[in-house]
Every structure is written in structure tokens, then in C-alpha cells.
mmCIF file of C-alpha atoms and ligand atoms in Angstrom:
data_model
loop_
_atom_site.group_PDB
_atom_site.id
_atom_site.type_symbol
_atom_site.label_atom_id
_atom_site.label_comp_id
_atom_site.label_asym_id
_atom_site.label_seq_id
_atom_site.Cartn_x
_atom_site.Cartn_y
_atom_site.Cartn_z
ATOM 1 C CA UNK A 54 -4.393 24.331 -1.574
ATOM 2 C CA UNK A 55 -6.163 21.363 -3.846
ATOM 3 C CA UNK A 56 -7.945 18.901 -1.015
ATOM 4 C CA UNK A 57 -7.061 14.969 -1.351
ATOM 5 C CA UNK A 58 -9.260 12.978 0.606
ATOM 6 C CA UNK A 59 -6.995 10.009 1.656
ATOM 7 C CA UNK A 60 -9.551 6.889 2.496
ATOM 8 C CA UNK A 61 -7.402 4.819 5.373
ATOM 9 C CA UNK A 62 -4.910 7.554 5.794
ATOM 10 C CA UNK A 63 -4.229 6.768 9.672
ATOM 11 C CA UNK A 64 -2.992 3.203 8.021
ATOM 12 C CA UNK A 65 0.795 2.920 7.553
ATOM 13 C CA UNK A 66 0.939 3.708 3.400
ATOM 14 C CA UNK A 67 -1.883 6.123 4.128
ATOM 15 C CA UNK A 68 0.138 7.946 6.868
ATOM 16 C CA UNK A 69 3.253 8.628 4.633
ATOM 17 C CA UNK A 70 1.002 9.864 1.744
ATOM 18 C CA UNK A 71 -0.561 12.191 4.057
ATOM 19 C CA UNK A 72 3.260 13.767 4.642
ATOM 20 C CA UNK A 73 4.547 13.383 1.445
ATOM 21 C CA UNK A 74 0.847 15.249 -0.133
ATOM 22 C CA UNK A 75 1.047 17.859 2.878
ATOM 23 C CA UNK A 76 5.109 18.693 1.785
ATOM 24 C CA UNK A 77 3.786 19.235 -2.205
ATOM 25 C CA UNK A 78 1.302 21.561 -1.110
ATOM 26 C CA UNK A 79 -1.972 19.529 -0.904
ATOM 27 C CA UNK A 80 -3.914 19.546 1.815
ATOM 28 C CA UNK A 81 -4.807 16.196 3.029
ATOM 29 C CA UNK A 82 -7.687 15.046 4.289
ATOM 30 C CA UNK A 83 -8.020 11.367 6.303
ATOM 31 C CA UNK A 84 -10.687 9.089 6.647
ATOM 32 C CA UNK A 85 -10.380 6.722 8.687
ATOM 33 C CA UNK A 86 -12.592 4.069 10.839
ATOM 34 C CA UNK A 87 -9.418 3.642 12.649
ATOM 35 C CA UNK A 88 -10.424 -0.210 12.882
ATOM 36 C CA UNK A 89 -6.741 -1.133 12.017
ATOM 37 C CA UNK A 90 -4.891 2.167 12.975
ATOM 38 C CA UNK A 91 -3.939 3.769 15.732
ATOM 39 C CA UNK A 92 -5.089 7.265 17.014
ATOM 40 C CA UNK A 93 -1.096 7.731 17.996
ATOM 41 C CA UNK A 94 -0.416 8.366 14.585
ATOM 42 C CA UNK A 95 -2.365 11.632 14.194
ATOM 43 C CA UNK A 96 0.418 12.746 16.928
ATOM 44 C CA UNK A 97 3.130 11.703 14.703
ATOM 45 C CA UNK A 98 1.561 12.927 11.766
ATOM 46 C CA UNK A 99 1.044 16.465 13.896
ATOM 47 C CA UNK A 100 4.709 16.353 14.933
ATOM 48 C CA UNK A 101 5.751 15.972 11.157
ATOM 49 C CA UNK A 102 3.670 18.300 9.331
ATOM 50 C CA UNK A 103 3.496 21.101 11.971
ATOM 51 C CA UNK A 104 -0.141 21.288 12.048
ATOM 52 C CA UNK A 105 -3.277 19.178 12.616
ATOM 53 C CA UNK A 106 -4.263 16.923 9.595
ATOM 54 C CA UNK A 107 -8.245 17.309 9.291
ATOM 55 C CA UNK A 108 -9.955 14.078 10.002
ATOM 56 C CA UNK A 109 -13.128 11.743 9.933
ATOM 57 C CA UNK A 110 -13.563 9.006 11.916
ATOM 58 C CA UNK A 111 -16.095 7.078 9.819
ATOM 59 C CA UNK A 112 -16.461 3.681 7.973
ATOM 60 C CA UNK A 113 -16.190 4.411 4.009
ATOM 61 C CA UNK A 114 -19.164 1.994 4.018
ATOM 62 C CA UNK A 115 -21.214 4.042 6.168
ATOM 63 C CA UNK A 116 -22.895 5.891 2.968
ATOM 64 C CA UNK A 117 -24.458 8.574 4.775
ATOM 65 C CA UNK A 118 -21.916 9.665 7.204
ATOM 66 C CA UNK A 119 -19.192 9.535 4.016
ATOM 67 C CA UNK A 120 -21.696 11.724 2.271
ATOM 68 C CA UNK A 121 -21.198 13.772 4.713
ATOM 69 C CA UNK A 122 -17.687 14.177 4.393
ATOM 70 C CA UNK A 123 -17.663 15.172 0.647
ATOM 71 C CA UNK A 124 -20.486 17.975 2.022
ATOM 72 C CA UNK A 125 -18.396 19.239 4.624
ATOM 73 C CA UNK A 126 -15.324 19.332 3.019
ATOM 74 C CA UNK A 127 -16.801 20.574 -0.312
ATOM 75 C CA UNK A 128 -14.088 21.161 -2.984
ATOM 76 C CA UNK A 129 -12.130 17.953 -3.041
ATOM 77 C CA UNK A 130 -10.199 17.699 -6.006
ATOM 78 C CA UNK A 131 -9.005 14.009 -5.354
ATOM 79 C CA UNK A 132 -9.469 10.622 -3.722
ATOM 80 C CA UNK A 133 -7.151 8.180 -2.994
ATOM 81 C CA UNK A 134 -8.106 5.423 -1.483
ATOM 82 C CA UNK A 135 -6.273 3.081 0.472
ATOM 83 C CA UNK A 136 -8.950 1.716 3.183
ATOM 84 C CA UNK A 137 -9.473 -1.933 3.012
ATOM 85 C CA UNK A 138 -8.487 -4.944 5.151
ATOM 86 C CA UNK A 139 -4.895 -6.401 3.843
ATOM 87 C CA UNK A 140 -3.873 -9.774 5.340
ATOM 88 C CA UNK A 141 -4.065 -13.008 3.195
ATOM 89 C CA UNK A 142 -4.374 -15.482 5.807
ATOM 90 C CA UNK A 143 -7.542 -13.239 7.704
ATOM 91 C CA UNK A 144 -9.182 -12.997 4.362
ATOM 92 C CA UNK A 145 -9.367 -16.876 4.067
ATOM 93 C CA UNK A 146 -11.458 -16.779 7.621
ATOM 94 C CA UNK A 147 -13.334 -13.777 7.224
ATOM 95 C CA UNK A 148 -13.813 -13.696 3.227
ATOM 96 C CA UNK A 149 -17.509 -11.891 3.895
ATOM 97 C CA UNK A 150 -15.841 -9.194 5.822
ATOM 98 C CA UNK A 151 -13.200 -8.544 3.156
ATOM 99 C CA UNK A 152 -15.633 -8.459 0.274
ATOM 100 C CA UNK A 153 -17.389 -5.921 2.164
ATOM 101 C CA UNK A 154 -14.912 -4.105 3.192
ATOM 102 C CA UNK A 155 -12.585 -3.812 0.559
ATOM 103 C CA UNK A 156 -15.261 -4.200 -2.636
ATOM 104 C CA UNK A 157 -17.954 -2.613 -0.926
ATOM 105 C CA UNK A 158 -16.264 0.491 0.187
ATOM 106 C CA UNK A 159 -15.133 1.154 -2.958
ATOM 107 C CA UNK A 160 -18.625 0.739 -4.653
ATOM 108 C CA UNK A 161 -19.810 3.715 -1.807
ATOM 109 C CA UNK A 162 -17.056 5.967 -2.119
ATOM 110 C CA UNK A 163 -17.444 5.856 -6.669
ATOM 111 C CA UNK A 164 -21.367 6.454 -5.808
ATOM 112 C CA UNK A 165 -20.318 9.210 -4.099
ATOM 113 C CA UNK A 166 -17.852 10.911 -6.257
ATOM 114 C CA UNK A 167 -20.192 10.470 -9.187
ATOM 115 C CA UNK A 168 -22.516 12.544 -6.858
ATOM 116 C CA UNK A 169 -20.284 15.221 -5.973
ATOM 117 C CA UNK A 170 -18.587 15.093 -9.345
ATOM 118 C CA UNK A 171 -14.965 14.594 -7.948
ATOM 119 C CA UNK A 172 -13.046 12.674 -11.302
ATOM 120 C CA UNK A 173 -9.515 11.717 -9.944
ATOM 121 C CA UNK A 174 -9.182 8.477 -8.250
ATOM 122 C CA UNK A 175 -5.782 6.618 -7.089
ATOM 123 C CA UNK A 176 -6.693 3.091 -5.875
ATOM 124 C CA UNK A 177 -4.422 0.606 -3.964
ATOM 125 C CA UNK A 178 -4.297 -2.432 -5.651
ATOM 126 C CA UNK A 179 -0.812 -5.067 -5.632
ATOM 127 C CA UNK A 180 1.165 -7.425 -7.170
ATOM 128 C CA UNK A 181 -0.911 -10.242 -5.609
ATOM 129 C CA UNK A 182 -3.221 -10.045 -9.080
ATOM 130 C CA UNK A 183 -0.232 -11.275 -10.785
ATOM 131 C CA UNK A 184 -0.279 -14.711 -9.425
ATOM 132 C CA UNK A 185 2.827 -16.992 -10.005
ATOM 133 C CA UNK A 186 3.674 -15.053 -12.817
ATOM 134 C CA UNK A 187 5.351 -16.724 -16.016
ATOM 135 C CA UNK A 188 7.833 -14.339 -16.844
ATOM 136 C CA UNK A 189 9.769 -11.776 -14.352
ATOM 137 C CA UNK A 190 10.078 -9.011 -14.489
ATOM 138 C CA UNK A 191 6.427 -8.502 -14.218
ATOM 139 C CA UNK A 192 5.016 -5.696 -16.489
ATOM 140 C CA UNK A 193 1.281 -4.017 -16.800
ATOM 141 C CA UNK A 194 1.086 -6.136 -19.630
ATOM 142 C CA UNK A 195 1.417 -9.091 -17.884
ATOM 143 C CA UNK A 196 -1.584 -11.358 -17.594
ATOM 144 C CA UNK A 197 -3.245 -11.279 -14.327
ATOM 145 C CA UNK A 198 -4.142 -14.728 -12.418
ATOM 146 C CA UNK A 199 -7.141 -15.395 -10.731
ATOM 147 C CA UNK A 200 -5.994 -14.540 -7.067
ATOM 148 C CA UNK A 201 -5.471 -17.175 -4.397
ATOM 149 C CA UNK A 202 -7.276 -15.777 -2.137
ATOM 150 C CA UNK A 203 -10.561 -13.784 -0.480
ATOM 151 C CA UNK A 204 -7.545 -10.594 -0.173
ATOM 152 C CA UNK A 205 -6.243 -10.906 -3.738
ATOM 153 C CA UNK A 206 -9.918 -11.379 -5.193
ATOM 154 C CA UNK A 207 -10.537 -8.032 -3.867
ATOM 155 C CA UNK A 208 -8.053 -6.505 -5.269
ATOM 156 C CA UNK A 209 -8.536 -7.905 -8.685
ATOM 157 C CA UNK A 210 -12.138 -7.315 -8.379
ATOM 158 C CA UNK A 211 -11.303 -3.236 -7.823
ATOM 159 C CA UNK A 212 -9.542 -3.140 -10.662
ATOM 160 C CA UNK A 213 -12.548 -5.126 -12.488
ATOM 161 C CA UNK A 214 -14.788 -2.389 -11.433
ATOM 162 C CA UNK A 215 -12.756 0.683 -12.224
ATOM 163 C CA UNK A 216 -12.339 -0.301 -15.586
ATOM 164 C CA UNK A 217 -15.499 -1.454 -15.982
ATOM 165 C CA UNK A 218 -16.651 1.975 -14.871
ATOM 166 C CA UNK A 219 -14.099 3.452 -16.937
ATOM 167 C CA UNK A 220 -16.140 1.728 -20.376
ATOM 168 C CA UNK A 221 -19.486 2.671 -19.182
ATOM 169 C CA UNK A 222 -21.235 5.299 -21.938
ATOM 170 C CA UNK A 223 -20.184 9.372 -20.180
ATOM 171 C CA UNK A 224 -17.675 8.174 -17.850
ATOM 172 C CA UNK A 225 -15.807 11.015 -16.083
ATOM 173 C CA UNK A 226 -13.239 9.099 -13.908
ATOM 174 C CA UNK A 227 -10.020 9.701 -14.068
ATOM 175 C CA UNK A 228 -8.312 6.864 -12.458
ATOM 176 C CA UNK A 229 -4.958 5.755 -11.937
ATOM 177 C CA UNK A 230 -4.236 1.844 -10.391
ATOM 178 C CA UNK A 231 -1.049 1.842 -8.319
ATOM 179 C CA UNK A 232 0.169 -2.267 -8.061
ATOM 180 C CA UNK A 233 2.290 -2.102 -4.895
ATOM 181 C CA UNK A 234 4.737 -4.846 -4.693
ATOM 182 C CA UNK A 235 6.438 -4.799 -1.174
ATOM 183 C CA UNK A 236 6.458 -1.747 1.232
ATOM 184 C CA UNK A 237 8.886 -1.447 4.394
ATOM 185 C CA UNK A 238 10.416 1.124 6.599
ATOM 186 C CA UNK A 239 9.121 4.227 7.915
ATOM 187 C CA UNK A 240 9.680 7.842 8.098
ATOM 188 C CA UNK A 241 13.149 9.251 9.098
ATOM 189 C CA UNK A 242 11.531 10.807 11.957
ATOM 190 C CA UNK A 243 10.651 7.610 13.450
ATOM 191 C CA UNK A 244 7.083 9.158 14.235
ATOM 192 C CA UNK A 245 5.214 7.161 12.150
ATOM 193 C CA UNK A 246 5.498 3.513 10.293
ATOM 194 C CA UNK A 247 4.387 0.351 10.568
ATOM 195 C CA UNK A 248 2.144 -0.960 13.759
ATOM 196 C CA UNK A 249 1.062 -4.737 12.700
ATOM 197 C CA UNK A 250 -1.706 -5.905 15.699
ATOM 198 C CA UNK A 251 0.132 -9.036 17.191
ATOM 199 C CA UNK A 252 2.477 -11.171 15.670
ATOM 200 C CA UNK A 253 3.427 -9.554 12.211
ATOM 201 C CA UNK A 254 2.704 -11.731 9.050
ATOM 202 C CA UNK A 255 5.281 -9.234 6.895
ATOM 203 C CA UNK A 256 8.866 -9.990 6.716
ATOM 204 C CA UNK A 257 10.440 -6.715 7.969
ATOM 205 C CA UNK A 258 8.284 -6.000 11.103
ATOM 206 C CA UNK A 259 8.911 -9.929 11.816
ATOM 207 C CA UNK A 260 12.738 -8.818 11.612
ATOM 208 C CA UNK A 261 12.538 -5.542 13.620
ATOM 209 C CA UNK A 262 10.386 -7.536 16.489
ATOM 210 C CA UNK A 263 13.073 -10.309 16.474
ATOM 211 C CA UNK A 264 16.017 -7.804 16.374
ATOM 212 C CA UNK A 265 14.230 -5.860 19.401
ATOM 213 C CA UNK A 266 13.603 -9.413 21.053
ATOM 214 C CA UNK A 267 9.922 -9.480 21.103
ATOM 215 C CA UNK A 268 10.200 -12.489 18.961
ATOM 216 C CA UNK A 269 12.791 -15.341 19.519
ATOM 217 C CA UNK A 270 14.089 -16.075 16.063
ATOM 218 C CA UNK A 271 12.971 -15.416 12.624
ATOM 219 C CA UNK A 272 11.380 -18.452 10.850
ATOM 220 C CA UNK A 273 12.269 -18.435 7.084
ATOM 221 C CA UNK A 274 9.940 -19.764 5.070
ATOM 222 C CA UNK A 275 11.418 -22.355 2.494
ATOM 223 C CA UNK A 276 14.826 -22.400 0.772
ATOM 224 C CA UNK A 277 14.004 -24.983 -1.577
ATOM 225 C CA UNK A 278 12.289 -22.743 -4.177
ATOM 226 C CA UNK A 279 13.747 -22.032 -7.382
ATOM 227 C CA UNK A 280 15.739 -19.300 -6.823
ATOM 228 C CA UNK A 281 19.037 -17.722 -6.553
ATOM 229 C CA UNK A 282 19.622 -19.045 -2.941
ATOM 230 C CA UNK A 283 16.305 -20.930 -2.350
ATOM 231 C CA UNK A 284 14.199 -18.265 -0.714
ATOM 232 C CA UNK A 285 11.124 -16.185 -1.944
ATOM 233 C CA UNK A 286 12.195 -13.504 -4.211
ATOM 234 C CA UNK A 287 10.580 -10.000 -3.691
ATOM 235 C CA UNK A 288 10.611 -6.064 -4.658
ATOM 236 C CA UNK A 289 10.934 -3.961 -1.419
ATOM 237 C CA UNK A 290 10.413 -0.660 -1.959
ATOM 238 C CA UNK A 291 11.003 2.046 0.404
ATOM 239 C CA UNK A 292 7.182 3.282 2.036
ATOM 240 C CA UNK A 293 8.456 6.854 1.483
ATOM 241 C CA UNK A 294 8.601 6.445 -1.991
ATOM 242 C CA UNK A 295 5.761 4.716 -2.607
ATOM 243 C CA UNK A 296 3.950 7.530 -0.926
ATOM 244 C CA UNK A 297 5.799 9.894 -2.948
ATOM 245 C CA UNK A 298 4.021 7.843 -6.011
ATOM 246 C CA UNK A 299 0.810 9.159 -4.859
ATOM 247 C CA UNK A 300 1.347 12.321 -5.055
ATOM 248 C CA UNK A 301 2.958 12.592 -8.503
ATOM 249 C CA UNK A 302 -0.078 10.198 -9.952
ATOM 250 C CA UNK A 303 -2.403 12.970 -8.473
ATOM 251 C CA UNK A 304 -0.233 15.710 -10.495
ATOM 252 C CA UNK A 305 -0.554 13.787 -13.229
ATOM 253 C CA UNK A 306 -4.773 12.694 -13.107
ATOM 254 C CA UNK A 307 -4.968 16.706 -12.213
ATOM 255 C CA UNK A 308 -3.189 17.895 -15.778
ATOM 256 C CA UNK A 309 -5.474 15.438 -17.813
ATOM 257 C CA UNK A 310 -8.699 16.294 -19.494
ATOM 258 C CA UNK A 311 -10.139 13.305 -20.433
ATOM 259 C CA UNK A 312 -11.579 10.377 -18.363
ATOM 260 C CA UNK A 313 -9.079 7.551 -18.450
ATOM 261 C CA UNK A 314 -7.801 4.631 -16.394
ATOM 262 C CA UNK A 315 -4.297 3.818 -15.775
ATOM 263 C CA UNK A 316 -2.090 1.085 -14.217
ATOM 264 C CA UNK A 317 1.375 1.335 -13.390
ATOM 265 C CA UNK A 318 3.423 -1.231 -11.111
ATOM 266 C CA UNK A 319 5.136 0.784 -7.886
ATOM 267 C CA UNK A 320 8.367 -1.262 -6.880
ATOM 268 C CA UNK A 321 12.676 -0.869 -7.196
ATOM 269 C CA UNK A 322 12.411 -3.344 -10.266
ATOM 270 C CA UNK A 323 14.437 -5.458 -8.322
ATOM 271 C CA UNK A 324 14.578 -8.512 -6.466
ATOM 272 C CA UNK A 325 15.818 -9.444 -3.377
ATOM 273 C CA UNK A 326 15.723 -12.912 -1.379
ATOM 274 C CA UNK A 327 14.416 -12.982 2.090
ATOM 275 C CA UNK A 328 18.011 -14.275 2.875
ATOM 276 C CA UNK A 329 19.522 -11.288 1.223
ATOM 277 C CA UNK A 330 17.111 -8.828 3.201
ATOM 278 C CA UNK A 331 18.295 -10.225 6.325
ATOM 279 C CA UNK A 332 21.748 -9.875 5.692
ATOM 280 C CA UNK A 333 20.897 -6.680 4.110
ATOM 281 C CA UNK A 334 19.149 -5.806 7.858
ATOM 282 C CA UNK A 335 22.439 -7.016 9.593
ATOM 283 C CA UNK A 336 24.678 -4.459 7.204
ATOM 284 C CA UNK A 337 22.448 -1.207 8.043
ATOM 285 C CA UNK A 338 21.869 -2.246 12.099
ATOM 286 C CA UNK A 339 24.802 -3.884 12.671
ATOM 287 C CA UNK A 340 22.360 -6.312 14.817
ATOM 288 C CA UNK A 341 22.521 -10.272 13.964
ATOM 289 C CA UNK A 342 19.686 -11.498 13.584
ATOM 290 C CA UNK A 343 18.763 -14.924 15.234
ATOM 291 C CA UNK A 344 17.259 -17.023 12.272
ATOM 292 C CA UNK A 345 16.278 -20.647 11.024
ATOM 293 C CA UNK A 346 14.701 -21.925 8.049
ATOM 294 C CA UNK A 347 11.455 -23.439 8.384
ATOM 295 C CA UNK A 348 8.948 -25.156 5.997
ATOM 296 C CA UNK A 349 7.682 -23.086 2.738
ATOM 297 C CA UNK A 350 4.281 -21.273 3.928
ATOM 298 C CA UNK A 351 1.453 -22.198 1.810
ATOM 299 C CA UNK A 352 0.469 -19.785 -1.121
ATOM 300 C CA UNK A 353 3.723 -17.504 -1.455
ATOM 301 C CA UNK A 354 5.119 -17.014 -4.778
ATOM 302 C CA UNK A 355 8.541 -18.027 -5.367
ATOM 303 C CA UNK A 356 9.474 -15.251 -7.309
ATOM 304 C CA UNK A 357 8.332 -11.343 -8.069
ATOM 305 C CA UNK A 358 9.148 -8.360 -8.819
ATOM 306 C CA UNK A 359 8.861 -5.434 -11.273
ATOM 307 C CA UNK A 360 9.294 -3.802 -14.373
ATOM 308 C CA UNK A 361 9.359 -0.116 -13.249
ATOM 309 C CA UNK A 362 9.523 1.058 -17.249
ATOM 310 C CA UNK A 363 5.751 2.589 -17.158
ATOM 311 C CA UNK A 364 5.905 4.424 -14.088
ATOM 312 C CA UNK A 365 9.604 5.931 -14.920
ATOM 313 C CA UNK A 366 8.734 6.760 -18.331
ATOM 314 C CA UNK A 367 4.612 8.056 -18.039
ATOM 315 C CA UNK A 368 4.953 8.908 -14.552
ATOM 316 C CA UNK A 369 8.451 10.074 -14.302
ATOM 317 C CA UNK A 370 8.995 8.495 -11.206
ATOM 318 C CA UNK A 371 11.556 6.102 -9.603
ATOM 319 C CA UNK A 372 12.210 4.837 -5.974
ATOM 320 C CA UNK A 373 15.416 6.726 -4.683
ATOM 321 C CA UNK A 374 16.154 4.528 -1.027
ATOM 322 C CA UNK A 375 18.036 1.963 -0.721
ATOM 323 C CA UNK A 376 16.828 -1.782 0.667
ATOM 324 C CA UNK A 377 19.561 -0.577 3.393
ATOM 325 C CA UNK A 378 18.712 2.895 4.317
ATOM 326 C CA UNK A 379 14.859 1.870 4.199
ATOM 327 C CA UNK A 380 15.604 -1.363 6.886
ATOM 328 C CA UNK A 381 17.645 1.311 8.691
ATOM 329 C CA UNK A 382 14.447 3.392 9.287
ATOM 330 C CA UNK A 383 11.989 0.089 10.409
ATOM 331 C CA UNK A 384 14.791 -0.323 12.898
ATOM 332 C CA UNK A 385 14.497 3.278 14.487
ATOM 333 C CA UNK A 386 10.429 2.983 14.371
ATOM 334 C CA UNK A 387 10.645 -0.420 15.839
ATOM 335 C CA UNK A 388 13.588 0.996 18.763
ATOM 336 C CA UNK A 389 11.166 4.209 18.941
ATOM 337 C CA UNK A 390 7.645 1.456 19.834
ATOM 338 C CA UNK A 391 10.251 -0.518 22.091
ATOM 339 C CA UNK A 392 11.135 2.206 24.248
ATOM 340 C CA UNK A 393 7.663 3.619 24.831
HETATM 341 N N1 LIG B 542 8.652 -14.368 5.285
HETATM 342 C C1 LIG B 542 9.421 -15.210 6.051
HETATM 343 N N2 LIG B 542 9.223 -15.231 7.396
HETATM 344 C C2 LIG B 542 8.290 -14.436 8.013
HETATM 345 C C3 LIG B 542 7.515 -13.560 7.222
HETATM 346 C C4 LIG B 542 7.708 -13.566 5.851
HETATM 347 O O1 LIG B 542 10.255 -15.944 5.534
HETATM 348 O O2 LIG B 542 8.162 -14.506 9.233
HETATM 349 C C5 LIG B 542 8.839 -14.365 3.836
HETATM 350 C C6 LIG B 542 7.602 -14.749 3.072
HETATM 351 O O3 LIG B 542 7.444 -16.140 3.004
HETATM 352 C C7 LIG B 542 7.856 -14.095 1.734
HETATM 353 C C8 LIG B 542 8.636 -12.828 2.111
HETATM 354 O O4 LIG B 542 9.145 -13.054 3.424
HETATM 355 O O5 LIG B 542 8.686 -14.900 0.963
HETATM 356 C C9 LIG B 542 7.766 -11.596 2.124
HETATM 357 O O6 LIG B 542 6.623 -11.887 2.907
HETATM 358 P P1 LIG B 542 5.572 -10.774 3.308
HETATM 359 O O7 LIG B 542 4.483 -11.452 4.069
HETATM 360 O O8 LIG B 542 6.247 -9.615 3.937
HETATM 361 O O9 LIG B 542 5.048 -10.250 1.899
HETATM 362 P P2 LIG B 542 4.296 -11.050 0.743
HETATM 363 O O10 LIG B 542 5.105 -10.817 -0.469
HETATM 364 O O11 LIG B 542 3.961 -12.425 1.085
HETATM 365 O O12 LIG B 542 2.894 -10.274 0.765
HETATM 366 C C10 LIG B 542 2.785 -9.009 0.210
HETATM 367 C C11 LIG B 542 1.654 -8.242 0.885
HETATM 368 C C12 LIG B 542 0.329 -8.907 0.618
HETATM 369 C C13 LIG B 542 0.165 -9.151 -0.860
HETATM 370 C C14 LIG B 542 1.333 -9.909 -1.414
HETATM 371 C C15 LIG B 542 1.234 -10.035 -2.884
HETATM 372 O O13 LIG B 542 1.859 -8.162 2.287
HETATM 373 O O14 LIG B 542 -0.688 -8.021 1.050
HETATM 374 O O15 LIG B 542 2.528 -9.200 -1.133
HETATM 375 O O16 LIG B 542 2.216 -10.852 -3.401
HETATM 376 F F1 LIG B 542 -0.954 -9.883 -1.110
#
């Protein structure tokens, strides 16, 4: 069985990678400071798989206890890499934390690779580096923007360095750069998914928490923009299938022989309106949702979402779940947490 490390694999992309590599054959392998993640989810993750997923509880900026890890484990045949802080808003107080965090762990973990000559890299970057964009869909092609904030620099600047790396005279990495536009649901199980810390900042867990009366109403944020119906256009993909994407860009960085980096956007290719997903929400639950429309929150884009054309065509893949099956399953994680 090849050994994937999976940086942040406790985290709520990380945990469905860890299934979806574990059903191909793989054997995962987390790492995890669990500083936004819960130990609960190596119980789900146990429940799912049918045995214990190996893991090490360490900070991937912690050099010599992630040196460590690439010791002990000894034949890893892949990283990918999903540990870093993610929330826009946090990143504007704590920029200093997120550079370190996000930039610096990923400086430690390519020092180490280099070290223990392991090639194949899948990093987590998103859609964010797109800025506003000009023209929708967005493409690879399409030119970045400088990001709008501490999160998005991050992201940008990962992709900065892996390329960089990738030009540098005997390079060896094989790296592939996964732009996520916007996850949601959870596994059918209902055993693992999403767990934001306090009041969500993501649309779908703000639903779900609403729908299950945590919250009072949902607040939509501006339906003046320039859009079909006047609110923020996104691509929701199911988190199953983005996981899924992992695993068939680690096929593909294992068949190649020469160092290379690639970038392919992971969404539906379409768009949906944060009006549409809630009625979309209502469909698949058959719960209303109690909702108003508030003021537009400062630095969203009106409108993204992707051109899926790389990824279908050099990747062969394609999201297969629907915006209403996937809302289906954040509604049975969210009943699962509620009845706890
Ligand atoms: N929204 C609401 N009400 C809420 C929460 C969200 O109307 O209570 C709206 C947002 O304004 C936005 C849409 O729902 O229009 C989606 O918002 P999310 O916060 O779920 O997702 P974003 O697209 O804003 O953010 C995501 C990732 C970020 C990443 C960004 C890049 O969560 O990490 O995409 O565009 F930076």
C-alpha cells in the first residue's frame, strides 16, 4: 500500500481525503496539530474505514518533530497538504500567525521532502487568488489578483513558491495545485464533516445551524450585486468529490517521470446564488429556512465560479453530487452534532 502523508487531515477536506485515499488503496497517514480539529473525528474516521488511521499530533512547523515523521514512517510516496489556517476575516487580525502558519509550514514540510527525497506534492490553494475576476467562467489561464487579504496572500504566495521551486536548476517536485472553489456537505455516514468553532462564517454550516435552531435566521449578505437575482454567485462542490480529486491527482503525479507543476481549478463549473442554495436546502430537507437580507459583507466577490475543462480533460475527473444531495448530507451531520 503507497503511504500519503495528509498534512491537516483531522480538518474537514483533510478527513474525506483520508476515506476517499483509504477506499483506493492508499494508506493514509494524518498530521495534524489538531489546533482547529477535533480528536472526535479519528472516531468517525475509525467507524468509516474499519481500522485506525495512523497519526501525528505535531505542528508542520515544528521542523524536528515533522522530521521525525518522514523517519518513522519511512517510504512515503506522497504529501498532500492541506494544514493551514482558512478564515478571511481572522487573517486580517492575526496576519503574523497566518503567514506563519500557512507560508511557513509549507517552507518546512518542501525542506523536508527535499531531504527525504519524497517528489509528489498536492497543495490546497482556492479560488480566492482569482480576485474579482473579469471574465467567468474562471479558467487556469485566468490572471490571478493580488489577494484581499492576509488568507488569500497565503495562498497566492504557495503557489509563488511551488513554482518558483519548480524553475530552480535539478528540481524534482512533482506538484499538482488544486484551486478549490466552494466545499459543503459531508460524508453519507454522517460521521464526519464540517465542525466550524463558534458562529460559522461559511454559508452552509450558517444554514444547517439556523435549520437546527442554533441560529435565529440566516442573514444574506447583499442582493444588490450584479447578478441573476442580486446575491453572490458561487461553485459548491460536493466535499466528497473534492476529496475524490485528491486521490486521482496523486494517481496521476505517481505515473509521471518528470518534475512538473500543475494547476487545475476543483469546482461543478457552475454557479449558484446564495438565494438559490437556500431554496435548493429547502427542496432536499424539506425544512424552511428563516431568512432576511442584510447589508453586502465587505470583500466578497459578486460572482465565481469555474471552468472545470482542465481537470475533466488532464485529470479525467468531474464532480458527480448534486448541490441537493450534497445539502442533504450537511443536514444529517448537522442533525447527527445536534443530537449528541
Ligand atoms: N453568506 C451569506 N450569509 C452568511 C454566510 C455567507 O449570505 O451567513 C454568503 C457570502 O456572502 C457569500 C456566500 O454566502 O456570498 C458564500 O460564502 P462563504 O463564506 O461560504 O464562502 P466564500 O465564497 O466567501 O469563501 C470561500 C472560502 C474562503 C475563500 C473564498 C475564496 O471559505 O476560504 O471562498 O473566494 F477565501
Amino acid at each position: 500500500m503507497k503511504k500519503i502523508l495528509v498534512t491537516g487531515g483531522a480538518g474537514y477536506i483533510g478527513s474525506h481525503t483520508v476515506v476517499a485515499l483509504h477506499a483506493e488503496g492508499f494508506q493514509p497517514v494524518i498530521v495534524d496539530d489538531f489546533s482547529n480539529s477535533s480528536e472526535s473525528v479519528l472516531g468517525g474516521l475509525r467507524a468509516i474505514v474499519g481500522t485506525d488511521v495512523p497519526v501525528h499530533r505535531i505542528d508542520c512547523n515544528d521542523k524536528a518533530a515533522f522530521r521525525q515523521v518522514f523517519e518513522r514512517e519511512g517510504d512515503i510516496a506522497g504529501v498532500i497538504h492541506f494544514a493551514a489556517f482558512k478564515a478571511v476575516g481572522e487573517s486580517v487580525q492575526k496576519p503574523l500567525a497566518y503567514f506563519r502558519n500557512n507560508v511557513g509550514s509549507l517552507l518546512v514540510l518542501l525542506e523536508l521532502m527535499q531531504e527525504f527525497k519524497v517528489w509528489n506534492l498536492v497543495f490546497s490553494s482556492s479560488c480566492t487568488v482569482y480576485g474579482v475576476p473579469d471574465q467567468l467562467p474562471v479558467t487556469e489561464e485566468t490572471p490571478t489578483k493580488p489577494a484581499s487579504s492576509p488568507y488569500g496572500r497565503t495562498k497566492q504566495m504557495g503557489e509563488d513558491i511551488l513554482r518558483d521551486v519548480d524553475q530552480a536548476p535539478g528540481n524534482q517536485f512533482k506538484t499538482v495545485l488544486l484551486r478549490y472553489f466552494n466545499p459543503i456537505g459531508a460524508h453519507p455516514s454522517g460521521l464526519i464533516g464540517e465542525l466550524p468553532l463558534g458562529v460559522p462564517q461559511n454559508l452552509v454550516p450558517y444554514i444547517t445551524q439556523t435549520a437546527a435552531g442554533i441560529r435565529e435566521k440566516l442573514t444574506i449578505n447583499g442582493d444588490t450585486y450584479d447578478t441573476p437575482d442580486g446575491t453572490n454567485v458561487r461553485d459548491y462542490l460536493y466535499v466528497g468529490d473534492l476529496a475524490q480529486a485528491h486521490v486521482v491527482a496523486i494517481k496521476r503525479l505517481l505515473t509521471l517521470t518528470w518534475p512538473v507543476v500543475e494547476t487545475y481549478n476543483v469546482g461543478t463549473g457552475r454557479g449558484n446564488s446564495v438565494l438559490e442554495v437556500v431554496k435548493a436546502f429547502e427542496k432536499a430537507t424539506g425544512q424552511a429556512l428563516n431568512y432576511s437580507i442584510g447589508p453586502p459583507r465587505s470583500g466578497d466577490v459578486p460572482a465565481i465560479y469555474a471552468d472545470v475543462t482542465r481537470s475533466a480533460e488532464q485529470l479525467g475527473f468531474r464532480t458527480s453530487t448534486s448541490l441537493e444531495d450534497a445539502l442533504a448530507s450537511a443536514w444529517r451531520w448537522q442533525q447527527n452534532l445536534s443530537n449528541e
